[in-house]
PDB file of C-alpha atoms in Angstrom:
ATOM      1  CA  UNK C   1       3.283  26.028  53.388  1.00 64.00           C
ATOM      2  CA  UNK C   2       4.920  22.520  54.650  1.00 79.00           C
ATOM      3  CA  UNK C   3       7.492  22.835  57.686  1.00 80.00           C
ATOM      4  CA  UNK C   4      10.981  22.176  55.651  1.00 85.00           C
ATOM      5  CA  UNK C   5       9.989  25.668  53.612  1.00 90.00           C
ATOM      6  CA  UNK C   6       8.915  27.545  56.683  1.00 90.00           C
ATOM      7  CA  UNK C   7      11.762  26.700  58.309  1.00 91.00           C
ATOM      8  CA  UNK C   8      14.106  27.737  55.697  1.00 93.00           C
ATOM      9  CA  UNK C   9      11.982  31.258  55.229  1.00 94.00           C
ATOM     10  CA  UNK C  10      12.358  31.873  59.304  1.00 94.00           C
ATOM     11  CA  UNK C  11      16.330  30.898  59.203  1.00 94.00           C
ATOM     12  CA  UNK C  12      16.524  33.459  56.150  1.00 95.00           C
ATOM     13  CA  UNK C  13      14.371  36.061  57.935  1.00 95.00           C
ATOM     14  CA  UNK C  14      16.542  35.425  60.999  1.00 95.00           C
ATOM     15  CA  UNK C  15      20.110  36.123  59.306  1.00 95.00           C
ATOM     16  CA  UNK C  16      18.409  39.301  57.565  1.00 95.00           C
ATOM     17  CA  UNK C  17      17.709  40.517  60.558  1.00 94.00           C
ATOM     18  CA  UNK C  18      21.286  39.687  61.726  1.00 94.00           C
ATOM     19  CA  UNK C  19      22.558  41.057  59.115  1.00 93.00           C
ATOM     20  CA  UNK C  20      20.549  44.528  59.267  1.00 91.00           C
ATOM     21  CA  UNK C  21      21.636  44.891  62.968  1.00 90.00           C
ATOM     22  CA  UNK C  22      25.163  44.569  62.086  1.00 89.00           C
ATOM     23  CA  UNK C  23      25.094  46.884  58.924  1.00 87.00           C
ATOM     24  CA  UNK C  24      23.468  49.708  61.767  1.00 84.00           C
ATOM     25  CA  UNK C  25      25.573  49.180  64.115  1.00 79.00           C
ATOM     26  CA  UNK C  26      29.089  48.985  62.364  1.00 81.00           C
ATOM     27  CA  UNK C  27      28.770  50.642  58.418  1.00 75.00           C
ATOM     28  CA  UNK C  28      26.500  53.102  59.401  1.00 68.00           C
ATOM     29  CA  UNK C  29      28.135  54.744  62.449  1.00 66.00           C
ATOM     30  CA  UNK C  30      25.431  56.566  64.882  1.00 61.00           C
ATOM     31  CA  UNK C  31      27.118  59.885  64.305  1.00 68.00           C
ATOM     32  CA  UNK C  32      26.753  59.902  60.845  1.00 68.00           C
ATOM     33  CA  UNK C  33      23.666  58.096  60.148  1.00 69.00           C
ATOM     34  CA  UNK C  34      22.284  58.420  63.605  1.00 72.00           C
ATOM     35  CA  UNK C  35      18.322  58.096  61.820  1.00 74.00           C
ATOM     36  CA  UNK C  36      19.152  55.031  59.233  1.00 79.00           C
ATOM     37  CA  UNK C  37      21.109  53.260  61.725  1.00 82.00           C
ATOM     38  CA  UNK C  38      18.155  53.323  64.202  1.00 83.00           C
ATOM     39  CA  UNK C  39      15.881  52.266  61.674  1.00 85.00           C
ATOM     40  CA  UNK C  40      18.405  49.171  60.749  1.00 86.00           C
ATOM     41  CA  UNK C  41      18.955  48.423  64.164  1.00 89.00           C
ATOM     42  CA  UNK C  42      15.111  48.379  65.020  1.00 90.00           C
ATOM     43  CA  UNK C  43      14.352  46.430  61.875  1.00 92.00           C
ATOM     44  CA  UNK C  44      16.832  44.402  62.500  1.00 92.00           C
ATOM     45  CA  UNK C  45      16.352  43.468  66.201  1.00 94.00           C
ATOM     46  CA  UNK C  46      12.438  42.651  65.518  1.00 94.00           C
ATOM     47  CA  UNK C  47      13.018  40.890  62.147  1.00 94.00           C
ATOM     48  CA  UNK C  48      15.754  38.484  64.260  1.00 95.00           C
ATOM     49  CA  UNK C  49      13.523  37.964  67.191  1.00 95.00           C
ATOM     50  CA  UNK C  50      10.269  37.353  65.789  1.00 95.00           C
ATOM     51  CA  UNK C  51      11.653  34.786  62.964  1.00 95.00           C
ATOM     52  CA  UNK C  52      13.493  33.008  65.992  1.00 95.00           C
ATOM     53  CA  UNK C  53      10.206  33.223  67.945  1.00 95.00           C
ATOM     54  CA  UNK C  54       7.981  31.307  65.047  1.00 94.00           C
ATOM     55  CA  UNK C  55      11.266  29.040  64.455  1.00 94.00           C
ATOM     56  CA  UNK C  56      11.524  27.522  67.651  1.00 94.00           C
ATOM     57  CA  UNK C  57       7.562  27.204  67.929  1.00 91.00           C
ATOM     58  CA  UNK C  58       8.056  25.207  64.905  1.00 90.00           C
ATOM     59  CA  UNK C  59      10.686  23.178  66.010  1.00 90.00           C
ATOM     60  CA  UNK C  60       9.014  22.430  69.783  1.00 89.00           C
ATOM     61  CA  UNK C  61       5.808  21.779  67.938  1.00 84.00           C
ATOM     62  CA  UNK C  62       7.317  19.321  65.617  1.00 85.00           C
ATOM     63  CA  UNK C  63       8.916  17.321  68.871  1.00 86.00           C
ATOM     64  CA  UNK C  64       5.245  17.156  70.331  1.00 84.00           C
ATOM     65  CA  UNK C  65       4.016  13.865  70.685  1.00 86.00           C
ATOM     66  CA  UNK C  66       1.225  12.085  68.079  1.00 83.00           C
ATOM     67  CA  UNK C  67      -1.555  12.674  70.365  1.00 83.00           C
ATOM     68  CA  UNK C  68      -1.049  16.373  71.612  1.00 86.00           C
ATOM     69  CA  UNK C  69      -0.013  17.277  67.356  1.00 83.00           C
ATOM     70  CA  UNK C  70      -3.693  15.870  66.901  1.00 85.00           C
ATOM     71  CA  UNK C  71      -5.415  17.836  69.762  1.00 86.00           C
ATOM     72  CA  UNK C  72      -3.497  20.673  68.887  1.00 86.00           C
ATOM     73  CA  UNK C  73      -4.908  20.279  65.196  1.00 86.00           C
ATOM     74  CA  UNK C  74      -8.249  19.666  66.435  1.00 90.00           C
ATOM     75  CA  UNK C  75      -8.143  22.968  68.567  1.00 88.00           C
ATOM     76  CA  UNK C  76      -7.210  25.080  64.860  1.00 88.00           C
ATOM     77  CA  UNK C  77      -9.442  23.407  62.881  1.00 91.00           C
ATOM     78  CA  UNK C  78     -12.709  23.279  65.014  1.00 93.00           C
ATOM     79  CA  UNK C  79     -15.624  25.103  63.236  1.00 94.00           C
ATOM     80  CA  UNK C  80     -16.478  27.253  66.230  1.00 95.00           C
ATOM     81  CA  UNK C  81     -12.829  28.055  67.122  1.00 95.00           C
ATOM     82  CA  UNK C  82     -12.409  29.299  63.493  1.00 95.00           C
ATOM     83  CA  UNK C  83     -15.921  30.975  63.839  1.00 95.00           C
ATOM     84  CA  UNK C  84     -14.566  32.655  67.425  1.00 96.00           C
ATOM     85  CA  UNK C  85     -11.612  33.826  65.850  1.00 95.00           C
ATOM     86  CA  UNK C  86     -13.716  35.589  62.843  1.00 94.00           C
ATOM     87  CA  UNK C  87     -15.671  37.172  64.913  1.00 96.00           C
ATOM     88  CA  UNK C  88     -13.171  38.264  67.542  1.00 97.00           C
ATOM     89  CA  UNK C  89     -10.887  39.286  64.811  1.00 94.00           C
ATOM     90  CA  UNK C  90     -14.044  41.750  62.951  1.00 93.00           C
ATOM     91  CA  UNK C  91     -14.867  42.994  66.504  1.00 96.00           C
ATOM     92  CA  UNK C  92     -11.428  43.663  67.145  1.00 95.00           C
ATOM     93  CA  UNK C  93     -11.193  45.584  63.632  1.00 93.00           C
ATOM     94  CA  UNK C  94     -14.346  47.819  64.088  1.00 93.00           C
ATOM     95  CA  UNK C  95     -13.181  48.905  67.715  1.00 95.00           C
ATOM     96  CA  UNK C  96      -9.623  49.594  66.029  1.00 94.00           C
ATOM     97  CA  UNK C  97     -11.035  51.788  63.122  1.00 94.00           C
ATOM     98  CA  UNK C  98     -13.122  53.796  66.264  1.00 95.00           C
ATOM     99  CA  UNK C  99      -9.455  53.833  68.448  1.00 95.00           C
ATOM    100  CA  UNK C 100      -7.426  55.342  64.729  1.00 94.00           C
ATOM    101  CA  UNK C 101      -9.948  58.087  64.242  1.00 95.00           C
ATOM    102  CA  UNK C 102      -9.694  59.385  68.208  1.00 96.00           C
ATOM    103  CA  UNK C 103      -5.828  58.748  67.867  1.00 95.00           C
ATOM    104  CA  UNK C 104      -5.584  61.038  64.267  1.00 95.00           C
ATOM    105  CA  UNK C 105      -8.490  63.638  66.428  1.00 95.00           C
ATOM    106  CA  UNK C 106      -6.378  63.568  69.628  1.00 95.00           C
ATOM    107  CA  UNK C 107      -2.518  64.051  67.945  1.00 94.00           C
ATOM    108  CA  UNK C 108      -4.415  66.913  65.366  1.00 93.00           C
ATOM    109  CA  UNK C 109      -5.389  68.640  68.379  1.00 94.00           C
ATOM    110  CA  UNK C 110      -1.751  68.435  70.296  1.00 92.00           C
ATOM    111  CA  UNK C 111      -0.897  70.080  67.039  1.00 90.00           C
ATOM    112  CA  UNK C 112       2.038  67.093  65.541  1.00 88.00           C
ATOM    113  CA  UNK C 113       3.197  67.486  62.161  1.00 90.00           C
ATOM    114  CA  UNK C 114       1.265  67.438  59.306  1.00 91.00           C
ATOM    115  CA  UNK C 115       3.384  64.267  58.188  1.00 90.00           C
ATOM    116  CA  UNK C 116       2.750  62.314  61.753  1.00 91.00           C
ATOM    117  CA  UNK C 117      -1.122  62.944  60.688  1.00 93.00           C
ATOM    118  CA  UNK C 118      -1.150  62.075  57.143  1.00 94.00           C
ATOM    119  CA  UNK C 119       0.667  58.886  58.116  1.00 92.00           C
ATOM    120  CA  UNK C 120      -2.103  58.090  60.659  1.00 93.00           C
ATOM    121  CA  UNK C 121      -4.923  58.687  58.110  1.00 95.00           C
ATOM    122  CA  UNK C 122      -3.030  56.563  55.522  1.00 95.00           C
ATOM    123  CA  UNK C 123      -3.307  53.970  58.115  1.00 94.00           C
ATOM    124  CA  UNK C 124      -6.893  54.507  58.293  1.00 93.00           C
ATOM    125  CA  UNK C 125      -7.297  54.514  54.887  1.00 95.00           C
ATOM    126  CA  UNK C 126      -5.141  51.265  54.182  1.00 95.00           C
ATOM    127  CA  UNK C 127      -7.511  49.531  56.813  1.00 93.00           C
ATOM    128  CA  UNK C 128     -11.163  50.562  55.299  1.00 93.00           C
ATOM    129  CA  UNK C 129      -9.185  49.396  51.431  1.00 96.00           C
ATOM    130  CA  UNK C 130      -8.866  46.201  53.256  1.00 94.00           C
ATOM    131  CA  UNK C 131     -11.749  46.072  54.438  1.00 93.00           C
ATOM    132  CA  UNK C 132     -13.702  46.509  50.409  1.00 95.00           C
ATOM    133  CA  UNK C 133     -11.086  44.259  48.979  1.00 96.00           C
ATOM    134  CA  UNK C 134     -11.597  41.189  51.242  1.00 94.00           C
ATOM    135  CA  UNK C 135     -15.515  42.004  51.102  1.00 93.00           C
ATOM    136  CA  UNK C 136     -15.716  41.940  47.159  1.00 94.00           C
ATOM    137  CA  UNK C 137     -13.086  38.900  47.305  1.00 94.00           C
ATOM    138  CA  UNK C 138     -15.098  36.947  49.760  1.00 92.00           C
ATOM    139  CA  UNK C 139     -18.284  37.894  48.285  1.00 93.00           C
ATOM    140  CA  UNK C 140     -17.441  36.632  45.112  1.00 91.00           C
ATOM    141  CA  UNK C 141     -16.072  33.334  46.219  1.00 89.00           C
ATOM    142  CA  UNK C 142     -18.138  32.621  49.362  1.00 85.00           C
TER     143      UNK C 142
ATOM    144  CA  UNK U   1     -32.247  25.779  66.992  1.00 83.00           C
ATOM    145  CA  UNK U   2     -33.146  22.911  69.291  1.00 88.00           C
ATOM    146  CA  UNK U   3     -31.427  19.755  69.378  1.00 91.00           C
ATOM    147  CA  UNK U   4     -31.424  16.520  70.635  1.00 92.00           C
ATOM    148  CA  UNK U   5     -27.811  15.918  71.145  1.00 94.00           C
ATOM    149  CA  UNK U   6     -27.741  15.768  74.295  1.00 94.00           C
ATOM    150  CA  UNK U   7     -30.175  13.097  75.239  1.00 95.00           C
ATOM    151  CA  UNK U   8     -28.915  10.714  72.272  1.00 95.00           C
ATOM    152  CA  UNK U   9     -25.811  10.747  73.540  1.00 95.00           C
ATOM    153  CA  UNK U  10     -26.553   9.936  76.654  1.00 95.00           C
ATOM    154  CA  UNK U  11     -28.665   7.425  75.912  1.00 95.00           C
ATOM    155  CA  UNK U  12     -25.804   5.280  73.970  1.00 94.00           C
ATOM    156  CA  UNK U  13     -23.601   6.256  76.984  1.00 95.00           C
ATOM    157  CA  UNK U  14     -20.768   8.276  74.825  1.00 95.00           C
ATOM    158  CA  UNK U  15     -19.253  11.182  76.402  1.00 95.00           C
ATOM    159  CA  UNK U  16     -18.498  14.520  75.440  1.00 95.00           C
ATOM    160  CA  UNK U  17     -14.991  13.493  74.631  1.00 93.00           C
ATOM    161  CA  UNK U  18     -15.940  10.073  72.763  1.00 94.00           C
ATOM    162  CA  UNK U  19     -18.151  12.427  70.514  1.00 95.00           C
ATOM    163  CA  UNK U  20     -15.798  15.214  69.841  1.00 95.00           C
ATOM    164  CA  UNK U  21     -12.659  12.783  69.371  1.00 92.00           C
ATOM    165  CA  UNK U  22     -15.002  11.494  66.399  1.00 94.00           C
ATOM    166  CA  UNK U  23     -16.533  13.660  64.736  1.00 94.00           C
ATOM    167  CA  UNK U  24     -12.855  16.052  65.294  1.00 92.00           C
ATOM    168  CA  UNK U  25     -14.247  18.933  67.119  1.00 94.00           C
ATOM    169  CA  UNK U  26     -13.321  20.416  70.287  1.00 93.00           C
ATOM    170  CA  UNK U  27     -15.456  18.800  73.643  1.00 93.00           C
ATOM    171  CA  UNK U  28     -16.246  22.549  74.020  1.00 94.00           C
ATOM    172  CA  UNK U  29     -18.398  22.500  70.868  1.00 95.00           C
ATOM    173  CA  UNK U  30     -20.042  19.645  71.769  1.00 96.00           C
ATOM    174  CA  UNK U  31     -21.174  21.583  74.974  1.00 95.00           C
ATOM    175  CA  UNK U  32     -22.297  24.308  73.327  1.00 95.00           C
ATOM    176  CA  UNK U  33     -24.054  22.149  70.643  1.00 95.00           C
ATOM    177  CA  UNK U  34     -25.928  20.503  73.519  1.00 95.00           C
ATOM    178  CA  UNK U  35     -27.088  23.832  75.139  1.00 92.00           C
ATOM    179  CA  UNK U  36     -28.336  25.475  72.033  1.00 90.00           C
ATOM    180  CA  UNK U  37     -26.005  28.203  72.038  1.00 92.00           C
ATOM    181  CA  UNK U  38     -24.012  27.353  68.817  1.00 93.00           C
ATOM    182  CA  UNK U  39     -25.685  26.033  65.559  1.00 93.00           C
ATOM    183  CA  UNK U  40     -23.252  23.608  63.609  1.00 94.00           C
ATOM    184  CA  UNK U  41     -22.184  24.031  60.161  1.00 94.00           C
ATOM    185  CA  UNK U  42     -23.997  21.767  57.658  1.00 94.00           C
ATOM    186  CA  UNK U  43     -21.044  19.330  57.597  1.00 95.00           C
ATOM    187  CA  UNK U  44     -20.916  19.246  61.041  1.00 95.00           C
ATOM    188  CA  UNK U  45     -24.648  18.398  61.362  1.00 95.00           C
ATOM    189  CA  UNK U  46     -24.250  15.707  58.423  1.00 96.00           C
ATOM    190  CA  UNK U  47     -21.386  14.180  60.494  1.00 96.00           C
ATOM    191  CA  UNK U  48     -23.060  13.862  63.646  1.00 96.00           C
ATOM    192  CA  UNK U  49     -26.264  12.343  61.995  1.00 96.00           C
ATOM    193  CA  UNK U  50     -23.667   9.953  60.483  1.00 96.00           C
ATOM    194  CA  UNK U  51     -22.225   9.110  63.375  1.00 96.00           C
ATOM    195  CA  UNK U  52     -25.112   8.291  65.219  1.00 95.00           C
ATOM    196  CA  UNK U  53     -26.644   6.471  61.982  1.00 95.00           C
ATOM    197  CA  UNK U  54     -29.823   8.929  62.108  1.00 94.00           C
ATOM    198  CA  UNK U  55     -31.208  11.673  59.719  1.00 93.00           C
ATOM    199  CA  UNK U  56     -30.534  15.083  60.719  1.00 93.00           C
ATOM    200  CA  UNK U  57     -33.888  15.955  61.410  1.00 92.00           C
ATOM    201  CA  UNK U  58     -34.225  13.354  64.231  1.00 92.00           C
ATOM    202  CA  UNK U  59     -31.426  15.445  65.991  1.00 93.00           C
ATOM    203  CA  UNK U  60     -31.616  18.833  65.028  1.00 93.00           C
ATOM    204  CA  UNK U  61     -34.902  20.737  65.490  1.00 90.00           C
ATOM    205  CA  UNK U  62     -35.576  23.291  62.614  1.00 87.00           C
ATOM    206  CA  UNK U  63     -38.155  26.363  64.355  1.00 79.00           C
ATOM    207  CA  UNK U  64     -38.902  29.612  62.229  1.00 74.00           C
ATOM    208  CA  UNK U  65     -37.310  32.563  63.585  1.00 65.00           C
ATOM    209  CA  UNK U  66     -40.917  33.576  64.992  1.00 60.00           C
ATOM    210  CA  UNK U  67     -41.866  30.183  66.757  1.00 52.00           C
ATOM    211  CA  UNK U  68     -38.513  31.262  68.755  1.00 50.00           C
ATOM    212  CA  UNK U  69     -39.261  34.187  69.874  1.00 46.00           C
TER     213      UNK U  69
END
């Protein structure tokens, strides 16, 4: 994705997020709506921040000069960088799918709704999906 | 795997920096090229032979799994 598009994606991202805040806090009044206007608000409020967030990285890395763009390039592409982040990222994955199944034990046992668990084991279950689609994928083009 | 990295390097008088600026790696993978603890991809291994106009095999040091041991 080249810089001109992300940019534009980010400034959308960032007015949505405007936007959502707005339509929480004024259309849908609190007293009303007090459960969609949270959700708007808090959609809103992290949608706005974090495009803003990777839009001025973009911008401040774009004013970097030649040679820190080229050690900064260096840094993302370097073989064992990539091969540290692989293996830091599968680590991290393994010790999440361990943390998930305490988490779904531990909130079972202080007796939360059946919903709160469900959601929690769909979470779960999304990850090990993942997990056989990007095996098959990579074993088939790797 | 062994290598011998380290001591051709030295012996042209290129530092860690010279290297990695060339063959566009980090210097902290040409450190841990030189002390055996990472193994470089087979591009990498074709670039640095390149670079120092050698075959492979006169830097890195192929041993069976057992001889390492």
């Amino acid at each position: 994705m080249n810089k001109k598009y992300q940019a534009i994606v980010y400034t959308f991202l960032i007015v949505t997020g405007i936007i959502l805040f707005t339509v929480g806090f004024t259309i849908l009044s609190p007293e009303e709506y007090s459960r969609m206007s949270g959700v708007f608000i808090g959609i809103g409020i992290g949608l706005a921040v974090m495009s803003f967030s990777l839009l001025l990285t973009l911008i401040l890395n774009s004013r970097l000069p030649d040679d820190i763009k080229k050690i900064k390039e260096i840094e993302v592409n370097d073989e064992r960088n990539a091969l540290i982040r692989e293996k830091s990222g599968y680590k991290t994955c393994i010790a999440m799918s361990y943390v998930l199944c305490i988490f779904i034990i531990a909130i079972g046992l202080m007796g939360a709704d059946l919903e709160i668990i469900l959601m929690a084991i769909a979470v779960l279950a999304i990850q090990f999906i993942l997990i056989i689609y990007y095996s098959n994928k990579y074993s088939k083009t790797l | 795997m062994k290598n011998n990295l380290e001591k051709i390097r030295k012996e042209r008088n290129i530092k860690q920096e010279e290297l990695a600026d060339a063959l566009e790696v980090s210097r902290q993978t040409i450190g841990s090229l030189e002390n055996g603890r990472y193994n470089p991809s087979i591009l990498l291994a074709f670039k640095i032979a390149r670079y120092f106009g050698m075959n492979i095999e006169d830097i890195f040091i192929y041993e069976d799994e057992k001889d390492e041991d």
